[in-house]
Every structure is written in C-alpha cells, then in structure tokens.
PDB file of C-alpha atoms and ligand atoms in Angstrom:
ATOM      1  CA  MET A 962       0.000   0.000   0.000  1.00  0.00           C
ATOM      2  CA  ARG A 963       1.226   3.450  -0.809  1.00  0.00           C
ATOM      3  CA  ILE A 964      -0.138   6.161   1.414  1.00  0.00           C
ATOM      4  CA  TYR A 965      -0.189   9.738   0.170  1.00  0.00           C
ATOM      5  CA  ARG A 966      -0.689  12.305   2.908  1.00  0.00           C
ATOM      6  CA  ALA A 967      -2.709  15.328   1.781  1.00  0.00           C
ATOM      7  CA  LYS A 968      -2.956  18.619   3.653  1.00  0.00           C
ATOM      8  CA  ASP A 969      -6.702  18.939   3.311  1.00  0.00           C
ATOM      9  CA  TYR A 970      -9.665  17.948   1.165  1.00  0.00           C
ATOM     10  CA  ASP A 971      -8.578  20.028  -1.853  1.00  0.00           C
ATOM     11  CA  ASP A 972      -5.072  18.619  -1.753  1.00  0.00           C
ATOM     12  CA  MET A 973      -6.477  15.074  -1.448  1.00  0.00           C
ATOM     13  CA  SER A 974      -8.754  15.712  -4.436  1.00  0.00           C
ATOM     14  CA  ARG A 975      -5.900  16.999  -6.609  1.00  0.00           C
ATOM     15  CA  LYS A 976      -3.625  14.101  -5.705  1.00  0.00           C
ATOM     16  CA  ALA A 977      -6.388  11.554  -6.392  1.00  0.00           C
ATOM     17  CA  ALA A 978      -7.247  13.239  -9.704  1.00  0.00           C
ATOM     18  CA  ASN A 979      -3.567  13.049 -10.649  1.00  0.00           C
ATOM     19  CA  ILE A 980      -3.572   9.269 -10.204  1.00  0.00           C
ATOM     20  CA  ILE A 981      -6.793   8.904 -12.219  1.00  0.00           C
ATOM     21  CA  SER A 982      -5.557  11.156 -15.006  1.00  0.00           C
ATOM     22  CA  ALA A 983      -2.233   9.294 -15.161  1.00  0.00           C
ATOM     23  CA  GLN A 984      -4.250   6.111 -15.737  1.00  0.00           C
ATOM     24  CA  VAL A 985      -6.243   7.732 -18.559  1.00  0.00           C
ATOM     25  CA  ILE A 986      -3.128   9.190 -20.196  1.00  0.00           C
ATOM     26  CA  LEU A 987      -1.111   5.963 -19.999  1.00  0.00           C
ATOM     27  CA  LYS A 988      -3.980   3.753 -21.164  1.00  0.00           C
ATOM     28  CA  PRO A 989      -6.541   5.873 -23.028  1.00  0.00           C
ATOM     29  CA  ASP A 990      -8.911   2.898 -23.457  1.00  0.00           C
ATOM     30  CA  CYS A 991      -8.856   2.010 -19.767  1.00  0.00           C
ATOM     31  CA  VAL A 992     -11.752   0.887 -17.610  1.00  0.00           C
ATOM     32  CA  LEU A 993     -12.242   3.144 -14.602  1.00  0.00           C
ATOM     33  CA  GLY A 994     -14.185   1.856 -11.622  1.00  0.00           C
ATOM     34  CA  LEU A 995     -15.899   4.850 -10.054  1.00  0.00           C
ATOM     35  CA  ALA A 996     -17.439   5.732  -6.706  1.00  0.00           C
ATOM     36  CA  THR A 997     -20.058   8.199  -5.523  1.00  0.00           C
ATOM     37  CA  GLY A 998     -20.380   9.868  -2.105  1.00  0.00           C
ATOM     38  CA  SER A 999     -18.974  13.178  -0.952  1.00  0.00           C
ATOM     39  CA  THR A1000     -15.277  12.223  -0.890  1.00  0.00           C
ATOM     40  CA  PRO A1001     -14.569  11.913  -4.659  1.00  0.00           C
ATOM     41  CA  ILE A1002     -16.511  15.042  -5.701  1.00  0.00           C
ATOM     42  CA  GLY A1003     -13.407  17.261  -5.560  1.00  0.00           C
ATOM     43  CA  ALA A1004     -11.398  14.792  -7.644  1.00  0.00           C
ATOM     44  CA  TYR A1005     -14.142  14.692 -10.288  1.00  0.00           C
ATOM     45  CA  LYS A1006     -14.196  18.496 -10.342  1.00  0.00           C
ATOM     46  CA  GLN A1007     -10.455  18.551 -10.901  1.00  0.00           C
ATOM     47  CA  LEU A1008     -10.706  16.007 -13.739  1.00  0.00           C
ATOM     48  CA  VAL A1009     -13.405  18.128 -15.403  1.00  0.00           C
ATOM     49  CA  GLU A1010     -11.156  21.182 -15.106  1.00  0.00           C
ATOM     50  CA  TRP A1011      -8.246  19.396 -16.755  1.00  0.00           C
ATOM     51  CA  TYR A1012     -10.586  18.070 -19.447  1.00  0.00           C
ATOM     52  CA  ASN A1013     -11.820  21.604 -20.160  1.00  0.00           C
ATOM     53  CA  LYS A1014      -8.232  22.788 -20.453  1.00  0.00           C
ATOM     54  CA  GLY A1015      -7.601  20.093 -23.058  1.00  0.00           C
ATOM     55  CA  ASP A1016      -5.228  18.114 -20.843  1.00  0.00           C
ATOM     56  CA  LEU A1017      -7.428  15.012 -20.594  1.00  0.00           C
ATOM     57  CA  ASP A1018      -9.381  13.019 -23.130  1.00  0.00           C
ATOM     58  CA  PHE A1019     -11.970  10.428 -22.096  1.00  0.00           C
ATOM     59  CA  SER A1020     -13.009   9.457 -25.624  1.00  0.00           C
ATOM     60  CA  GLU A1021     -11.851   5.854 -25.248  1.00  0.00           C
ATOM     61  CA  VAL A1022     -12.624   5.413 -21.554  1.00  0.00           C
ATOM     62  CA  THR A1023     -15.213   2.995 -20.143  1.00  0.00           C
ATOM     63  CA  THR A1024     -16.538   3.381 -16.612  1.00  0.00           C
ATOM     64  CA  VAL A1025     -18.223   0.972 -14.212  1.00  0.00           C
ATOM     65  CA  ASN A1026     -19.571   2.261 -10.920  1.00  0.00           C
ATOM     66  CA  LEU A1027     -19.415   0.464  -7.619  1.00  0.00           C
ATOM     67  CA  ASP A1028     -23.026   0.591  -6.641  1.00  0.00           C
ATOM     68  CA  GLU A1029     -26.560   1.903  -6.987  1.00  0.00           C
ATOM     69  CA  TYR A1030     -29.547   2.132  -4.668  1.00  0.00           C
ATOM     70  CA  LYS A1031     -32.186  -0.449  -5.399  1.00  0.00           C
ATOM     71  CA  GLY A1032     -35.501   1.116  -6.304  1.00  0.00           C
ATOM     72  CA  LEU A1033     -34.391   4.604  -7.312  1.00  0.00           C
ATOM     73  CA  PRO A1034     -35.001   5.575 -10.937  1.00  0.00           C
ATOM     74  CA  ARG A1035     -32.088   7.187 -12.782  1.00  0.00           C
ATOM     75  CA  ASP A1036     -33.683  10.639 -12.754  1.00  0.00           C
ATOM     76  CA  ASN A1037     -34.094  10.620  -8.945  1.00  0.00           C
ATOM     77  CA  ASP A1038     -31.582  13.191  -7.735  1.00  0.00           C
ATOM     78  CA  GLN A1039     -30.303  10.742  -5.100  1.00  0.00           C
ATOM     79  CA  SER A1040     -29.623   7.914  -7.521  1.00  0.00           C
ATOM     80  CA  TYR A1041     -25.963   7.254  -8.140  1.00  0.00           C
ATOM     81  CA  TYR A1042     -26.601   7.501 -11.860  1.00  0.00           C
ATOM     82  CA  TYR A1043     -27.816  11.076 -11.323  1.00  0.00           C
ATOM     83  CA  PHE A1044     -24.806  11.818  -9.110  1.00  0.00           C
ATOM     84  CA  MET A1045     -22.356  10.561 -11.728  1.00  0.00           C
ATOM     85  CA  ARG A1046     -24.072  12.483 -14.507  1.00  0.00           C
ATOM     86  CA  GLU A1047     -24.004  15.735 -12.546  1.00  0.00           C
ATOM     87  CA  ASN A1048     -20.462  15.380 -11.206  1.00  0.00           C
ATOM     88  CA  LEU A1049     -18.648  13.847 -14.158  1.00  0.00           C
ATOM     89  CA  PHE A1050     -20.419  12.277 -17.117  1.00  0.00           C
ATOM     90  CA  LYS A1051     -22.175  15.353 -18.507  1.00  0.00           C
ATOM     91  CA  HIS A1052     -18.961  17.393 -18.344  1.00  0.00           C
ATOM     92  CA  VAL A1053     -16.512  15.097 -20.158  1.00  0.00           C
ATOM     93  CA  ASN A1054     -16.390  13.078 -23.382  1.00  0.00           C
ATOM     94  CA  ILE A1055     -16.858   9.505 -22.170  1.00  0.00           C
ATOM     95  CA  PRO A1056     -18.689   7.971 -25.156  1.00  0.00           C
ATOM     96  CA  GLU A1057     -22.447   7.532 -24.852  1.00  0.00           C
ATOM     97  CA  GLY A1058     -23.191   4.008 -23.626  1.00  0.00           C
ATOM     98  CA  ARG A1059     -19.730   3.411 -22.115  1.00  0.00           C
ATOM     99  CA  SER A1060     -20.667   4.338 -18.533  1.00  0.00           C
ATOM    100  CA  PHE A1061     -22.230   1.543 -16.529  1.00  0.00           C
ATOM    101  CA  LEU A1062     -23.925   1.310 -13.139  1.00  0.00           C
ATOM    102  CA  PRO A1063     -26.029  -1.480 -11.657  1.00  0.00           C
ATOM    103  CA  ASP A1064     -29.654  -1.025 -12.735  1.00  0.00           C
ATOM    104  CA  GLY A1065     -31.434   0.199  -9.607  1.00  0.00           C
ATOM    105  CA  THR A1066     -34.783   0.011 -11.372  1.00  0.00           C
ATOM    106  CA  GLU A1067     -34.515  -3.774 -11.842  1.00  0.00           C
ATOM    107  CA  PRO A1068     -36.588  -5.278  -9.008  1.00  0.00           C
ATOM    108  CA  ASP A1069     -35.241  -8.772  -9.613  1.00  0.00           C
ATOM    109  CA  SER A1070     -31.957  -8.724  -7.675  1.00  0.00           C
ATOM    110  CA  GLU A1071     -30.582 -11.824  -9.319  1.00  0.00           C
ATOM    111  CA  LYS A1072     -31.166 -10.409 -12.775  1.00  0.00           C
ATOM    112  CA  ALA A1073     -29.718  -6.998 -11.914  1.00  0.00           C
ATOM    113  CA  CYS A1074     -26.587  -8.506 -10.367  1.00  0.00           C
ATOM    114  CA  SER A1075     -25.844 -11.122 -13.009  1.00  0.00           C
ATOM    115  CA  ARG A1076     -26.327  -8.520 -15.755  1.00  0.00           C
ATOM    116  CA  TYR A1077     -23.857  -6.217 -14.032  1.00  0.00           C
ATOM    117  CA  ASN A1078     -21.303  -9.007 -13.558  1.00  0.00           C
ATOM    118  CA  GLU A1079     -21.654  -9.763 -17.241  1.00  0.00           C
ATOM    119  CA  ILE A1080     -20.950  -6.115 -18.117  1.00  0.00           C
ATOM    120  CA  ILE A1081     -17.819  -6.040 -15.955  1.00  0.00           C
ATOM    121  CA  HIS A1082     -16.558  -9.211 -17.628  1.00  0.00           C
ATOM    122  CA  GLN A1083     -17.395  -7.913 -21.079  1.00  0.00           C
ATOM    123  CA  VAL A1084     -15.438  -4.689 -20.614  1.00  0.00           C
ATOM    124  CA  GLY A1085     -12.457  -6.804 -19.589  1.00  0.00           C
ATOM    125  CA  GLY A1086     -12.206  -5.992 -15.889  1.00  0.00           C
ATOM    126  CA  ILE A1087     -11.182  -2.815 -14.130  1.00  0.00           C
ATOM    127  CA  ASP A1088      -7.858  -1.026 -14.562  1.00  0.00           C
ATOM    128  CA  LEU A1089      -8.245   1.451 -11.714  1.00  0.00           C
ATOM    129  CA  GLN A1090     -10.951   1.230  -9.061  1.00  0.00           C
ATOM    130  CA  LEU A1091     -11.701   4.381  -7.070  1.00  0.00           C
ATOM    131  CA  LEU A1092     -13.077   3.764  -3.570  1.00  0.00           C
ATOM    132  CA  GLY A1093     -14.420   5.895  -0.751  1.00  0.00           C
ATOM    133  CA  LEU A1094     -14.435   4.509   2.782  1.00  0.00           C
ATOM    134  CA  GLY A1095     -17.466   4.092   5.017  1.00  0.00           C
ATOM    135  CA  GLN A1096     -17.153   5.025   8.688  1.00  0.00           C
ATOM    136  CA  ASN A1097     -17.750   1.343   9.414  1.00  0.00           C
ATOM    137  CA  GLY A1098     -15.054   0.309   6.946  1.00  0.00           C
ATOM    138  CA  HIS A1099     -17.371  -0.510   4.063  1.00  0.00           C
ATOM    139  CA  ILE A1100     -16.212  -0.262   0.464  1.00  0.00           C
ATOM    140  CA  GLY A1101     -18.861  -0.007  -2.200  1.00  0.00           C
ATOM    141  CA  PHE A1102     -21.857  -1.126  -0.191  1.00  0.00           C
ATOM    142  CA  ASN A1103     -20.015  -4.154   1.143  1.00  0.00           C
ATOM    143  CA  GLU A1104     -21.020  -3.766   4.751  1.00  0.00           C
ATOM    144  CA  PRO A1105     -19.328  -5.444   7.743  1.00  0.00           C
ATOM    145  CA  ASP A1106     -20.202  -9.128   7.615  1.00  0.00           C
ATOM    146  CA  ASP A1107     -18.885 -12.576   8.566  1.00  0.00           C
ATOM    147  CA  HIS A1108     -17.555 -13.287   5.060  1.00  0.00           C
ATOM    148  CA  PHE A1109     -16.163 -11.372   2.113  1.00  0.00           C
ATOM    149  CA  SER A1110     -18.548 -11.058  -0.824  1.00  0.00           C
ATOM    150  CA  LEU A1111     -17.704 -12.203  -4.324  1.00  0.00           C
ATOM    151  CA  GLU A1112     -19.384 -10.435  -7.234  1.00  0.00           C
ATOM    152  CA  THR A1113     -22.310  -8.023  -7.570  1.00  0.00           C
ATOM    153  CA  HIS A1114     -25.047  -8.651  -5.025  1.00  0.00           C
ATOM    154  CA  CYS A1115     -27.964  -7.002  -3.296  1.00  0.00           C
ATOM    155  CA  VAL A1116     -27.331  -5.734   0.236  1.00  0.00           C
ATOM    156  CA  ASP A1117     -29.399  -4.493   3.130  1.00  0.00           C
ATOM    157  CA  LEU A1118     -27.860  -1.223   4.247  1.00  0.00           C
ATOM    158  CA  THR A1119     -26.815  -1.153   7.897  1.00  0.00           C
ATOM    159  CA  PRO A1120     -28.343   1.358  10.328  1.00  0.00           C
ATOM    160  CA  SER A1121     -25.001   3.224  10.453  1.00  0.00           C
ATOM    161  CA  THR A1122     -24.888   3.611   6.665  1.00  0.00           C
ATOM    162  CA  ILE A1123     -28.516   4.742   6.559  1.00  0.00           C
ATOM    163  CA  GLU A1124     -27.649   7.234   9.304  1.00  0.00           C
ATOM    164  CA  ALA A1125     -24.560   8.476   7.413  1.00  0.00           C
ATOM    165  CA  ASN A1126     -26.445   8.822   4.119  1.00  0.00           C
ATOM    166  CA  LYS A1127     -29.604  10.454   5.431  1.00  0.00           C
ATOM    167  CA  ARG A1128     -27.944  13.860   4.972  1.00  0.00           C
ATOM    168  CA  PHE A1129     -28.564  13.537   1.240  1.00  0.00           C
ATOM    169  CA  PHE A1130     -32.308  12.878   1.631  1.00  0.00           C
ATOM    170  CA  GLU A1131     -35.174  14.985   2.922  1.00  0.00           C
ATOM    171  CA  LYS A1132     -35.783  12.541   5.749  1.00  0.00           C
ATOM    172  CA  LYS A1133     -34.231   9.337   7.033  1.00  0.00           C
ATOM    173  CA  GLU A1134     -37.269   7.293   5.904  1.00  0.00           C
ATOM    174  CA  ASP A1135     -36.470   8.236   2.293  1.00  0.00           C
ATOM    175  CA  VAL A1136     -33.069   6.494   2.334  1.00  0.00           C
ATOM    176  CA  PRO A1137     -33.453   3.235   0.364  1.00  0.00           C
ATOM    177  CA  ARG A1138     -32.905   0.146   2.495  1.00  0.00           C
ATOM    178  CA  GLN A1139     -31.172  -1.900  -0.182  1.00  0.00           C
ATOM    179  CA  ALA A1140     -28.525  -1.415  -2.835  1.00  0.00           C
ATOM    180  CA  TYR A1141     -26.753  -3.343  -5.546  1.00  0.00           C
ATOM    181  CA  THR A1142     -23.012  -3.361  -5.103  1.00  0.00           C
ATOM    182  CA  MET A1143     -19.946  -4.733  -6.780  1.00  0.00           C
ATOM    183  CA  GLY A1144     -18.499  -7.498  -4.614  1.00  0.00           C
ATOM    184  CA  ILE A1145     -15.163  -7.606  -2.825  1.00  0.00           C
ATOM    185  CA  LYS A1146     -13.776 -10.193  -5.242  1.00  0.00           C
ATOM    186  CA  THR A1147     -14.457  -7.892  -8.202  1.00  0.00           C
ATOM    187  CA  ILE A1148     -12.849  -4.951  -6.405  1.00  0.00           C
ATOM    188  CA  MET A1149      -9.822  -7.108  -5.571  1.00  0.00           C
ATOM    189  CA  GLN A1150      -9.504  -8.110  -9.225  1.00  0.00           C
ATOM    190  CA  ALA A1151      -9.033  -4.484 -10.299  1.00  0.00           C
ATOM    191  CA  LYS A1152      -5.446  -3.958 -11.425  1.00  0.00           C
ATOM    192  CA  ARG A1153      -5.073  -0.907  -9.224  1.00  0.00           C
ATOM    193  CA  VAL A1154      -7.138   0.511  -6.396  1.00  0.00           C
ATOM    194  CA  LEU A1155      -7.280   4.139  -5.285  1.00  0.00           C
ATOM    195  CA  LEU A1156      -8.921   4.744  -1.921  1.00  0.00           C
ATOM    196  CA  VAL A1157      -9.714   8.299  -0.897  1.00  0.00           C
ATOM    197  CA  ALA A1158     -10.572   9.372   2.639  1.00  0.00           C
ATOM    198  CA  SER A1159     -11.157  12.750   4.207  1.00  0.00           C
ATOM    199  CA  GLY A1160     -12.134  13.917   7.676  1.00  0.00           C
ATOM    200  CA  LYS A1161     -11.739  12.667  11.218  1.00  0.00           C
ATOM    201  CA  GLU A1162     -14.908  10.547  10.951  1.00  0.00           C
ATOM    202  CA  LYS A1163     -12.869   8.201   8.731  1.00  0.00           C
ATOM    203  CA  ALA A1164      -9.749   8.093  10.923  1.00  0.00           C
ATOM    204  CA  GLN A1165     -10.578   4.945  12.900  1.00  0.00           C
ATOM    205  CA  ALA A1166     -11.792   2.951   9.878  1.00  0.00           C
ATOM    206  CA  LEU A1167      -8.732   3.989   7.874  1.00  0.00           C
ATOM    207  CA  ARG A1168      -6.343   3.044  10.640  1.00  0.00           C
ATOM    208  CA  ASP A1169      -8.038  -0.330  11.122  1.00  0.00           C
ATOM    209  CA  ALA A1170      -8.120  -0.965   7.357  1.00  0.00           C
ATOM    210  CA  VAL A1171      -4.362  -0.450   7.062  1.00  0.00           C
ATOM    211  CA  TYR A1172      -3.026  -1.750  10.386  1.00  0.00           C
ATOM    212  CA  GLY A1173      -5.797  -3.925  11.807  1.00  0.00           C
ATOM    213  CA  PRO A1174      -6.495  -7.594  11.134  1.00  0.00           C
ATOM    214  CA  VAL A1175      -7.895  -8.520   7.729  1.00  0.00           C
ATOM    215  CA  THR A1176     -11.508  -9.310   8.505  1.00  0.00           C
ATOM    216  CA  PRO A1177     -14.904  -9.075   6.802  1.00  0.00           C
ATOM    217  CA  ALA A1178     -15.991  -7.178   9.916  1.00  0.00           C
ATOM    218  CA  LEU A1179     -14.017  -4.294   8.345  1.00  0.00           C
ATOM    219  CA  PRO A1180     -14.331  -4.895   4.589  1.00  0.00           C
ATOM    220  CA  ALA A1181     -11.643  -2.354   3.562  1.00  0.00           C
ATOM    221  CA  SER A1182      -9.035  -4.385   5.467  1.00  0.00           C
ATOM    222  CA  ILE A1183      -8.979  -6.852   2.545  1.00  0.00           C
ATOM    223  CA  LEU A1184      -7.056  -4.222   0.586  1.00  0.00           C
ATOM    224  CA  GLN A1185      -3.954  -5.201   2.591  1.00  0.00           C
ATOM    225  CA  TYR A1186      -3.852  -8.240   0.290  1.00  0.00           C
ATOM    226  CA  HIS A1187      -4.016  -6.218  -2.936  1.00  0.00           C
ATOM    227  CA  LYS A1188      -0.690  -5.563  -4.660  1.00  0.00           C
ATOM    228  CA  ASN A1189      -1.447  -2.085  -6.012  1.00  0.00           C
ATOM    229  CA  VAL A1190      -3.323   0.101  -3.577  1.00  0.00           C
ATOM    230  CA  TYR A1191      -2.935   3.859  -3.404  1.00  0.00           C
ATOM    231  CA  ILE A1192      -4.457   5.588  -0.411  1.00  0.00           C
ATOM    232  CA  VAL A1193      -4.862   9.329  -0.627  1.00  0.00           C
ATOM    233  CA  ALA A1194      -6.077  10.778   2.636  1.00  0.00           C
ATOM    234  CA  ASP A1195      -6.023  14.134   4.375  1.00  0.00           C
ATOM    235  CA  GLU A1196      -4.459  14.930   7.737  1.00  0.00           C
ATOM    236  CA  ALA A1197      -7.739  14.450   9.605  1.00  0.00           C
ATOM    237  CA  ALA A1198      -8.339  10.980   8.142  1.00  0.00           C
ATOM    238  CA  LEU A1199      -4.720  10.065   8.910  1.00  0.00           C
ATOM    239  CA  SER A1200      -4.809  11.507  12.412  1.00  0.00           C
ATOM    240  CA  LEU A1201      -4.588   8.065  14.085  1.00  0.00           C
ATOM    241  CA  PHE A1202      -1.539   7.002  12.060  1.00  0.00           C
ATOM    242  CA  GLY A1203       0.896   8.705  14.443  1.00  0.00           C
TER     243      GLY A1203
HETATM  244  C1  LIG B1057     -20.135   5.121  -2.961  1.00  0.00           C
HETATM  245  C2  LIG B1057     -19.746   4.031  -2.099  1.00  0.00           C
HETATM  246  C3  LIG B1057     -19.538   4.173  -0.629  1.00  0.00           C
HETATM  247  C4  LIG B1057     -18.868   5.488  -0.231  1.00  0.00           C
HETATM  248  C5  LIG B1057     -18.677   5.565   1.291  1.00  0.00           C
HETATM  249  C6  LIG B1057     -18.079   6.889   1.703  1.00  0.00           C
HETATM  250  O1  LIG B1057     -20.236   4.688  -4.298  1.00  0.00           O
HETATM  251  O2  LIG B1057     -19.584   2.969  -2.596  1.00  0.00           O
HETATM  252  O3  LIG B1057     -18.751   3.095  -0.173  1.00  0.00           O
HETATM  253  O4  LIG B1057     -17.635   5.582  -0.875  1.00  0.00           O
HETATM  254  O5  LIG B1057     -19.916   5.403   1.914  1.00  0.00           O
HETATM  255  O6  LIG B1057     -18.974   7.910   1.422  1.00  0.00           O
HETATM  256  P1  LIG B1057     -18.581   9.438   1.573  1.00  0.00           P
HETATM  257  O7  LIG B1057     -17.540   9.715   0.560  1.00  0.00           O
HETATM  258  O8  LIG B1057     -19.863  10.191   1.287  1.00  0.00           O
HETATM  259  O9  LIG B1057     -18.095   9.618   2.968  1.00  0.00           O
END
C-alpha cells in the first residue's frame, strides 16, 4: 500500500485526480471503476477542469460504478446515476453508452446482479478502481459481515450507513434500504485501487483498514492483500496514524 498524505480535502482531491488522469493518459482505453459519495466530488471536479483545459481526453474510456440504490429511478436526484451524470459524465467526453452502473430500477436482484457481472466481464475488468471509505469500513456497499462477498449482489444497508447517508435525503425514511453493489472479489480483481478518505470521521476505519487484522468485519481491510493500492487521505483521516 502506498499512502499519500494530503494537507486537506482540496489537496487530497488533486492528488487523487492526478492518479486517475495518469491512468487515462497511460492507457486511453482504460476501464475506470468509479465511486459516488462526498469524498470523490473534488477529484471529479479537478478532472473536469483538466478536461476543459484540453489536458485530458476520455473518448476511449469505459466506466463501471461500484453501486446503486435499489428502487431509485435514474432521474431521482439521489440515484448514483444522477450523481455521476451531474459530477462527471455530462462534463466530459466519455462515449455515450460506455458508462455503466447497476440497474437500480430492476426489481429482480438476481437479474440486476448477473447482468452487471456480465458487463464487468465484457469490458475486460477494471484497470483502476476508485473507492471511498465508510465510517464502518465498508467499500462499495459491502457492509461489515462474517464473510467477504464475491461479485455483484444485493445488500441491506446497515443502520449506520442509513444514518450516514440520510444527509442527502429529505428525511431518514427516504433512504433506500437496499442497494446493488460490486463485490469484494471484483474490487480485488481491479489492477489498481485508489482509496480516498477525508475527515476525522474516517480516521478509525482507515487506521483499522491499514493496520488492523484482515476481517470481513471491516471490509476495507482486505485491501492489505491487494498488490497495487494507493491511499490518498487528508491529515484528519490520517490523524490516528501517528
Ligand atoms: C459510494 C460508495 C460508498 C462510499 C462511502 C463513503 O459509491 O460505494 O462506499 O464511498 O460510503 O462515502 P462518503 O464519501 O460520502 O463519505
């Protein structure tokens, strides 16, 4: 694991965007695994800025996102599809039809998940997977559990994740209770992984992920077994690293 210490959120965002843009420049037809949530927003903004300056070209890039709420249509402003469109897709030149997310509108979980696995296989796997970190150590929506998950599956969100995500909804009751998420095995098969973390709320999970035992009770800890992990975190998130 390589850990990059950033001064603050903006510095973390720039450093993360640098790693993503290096991937796109070195392999223009790469597959980027993308994440939603508040942490990567600054990195996406930076990528859009570099794209507008003519320094980045996404014309051969394919993207696959980590997860999507089950039951939210794409035009719901809390769907991850909507998030990705607003924060990245509508601003850059990723070709139409080359950005994939699990289909949250598919009520049949088995169908939705096997279709998404098929897509990930068809695009040839992930070159660089971007991850945020849940306060409980989740990655994607792989919540603490007694085993590591394999491929895309449907999950019940834990009370702590519902609590953490309610800030995006009018009221807590509106937070969907289930989501489709890429599994741990798929994340581990990505050639490179970039985990971003910001703020003191992430400090304990980040410390445990890097220095604690590898356990499905803290899903991000599995990354200790991945050969190419880049962690970009700000001072607050790294405050328990000593
Ligand atoms: C988002 C995702 C989640 C978030 C995590 C952190 O696609 O898969 O694992 O990365 O919940 O969220 P933020 O960045 O909002 O703290």
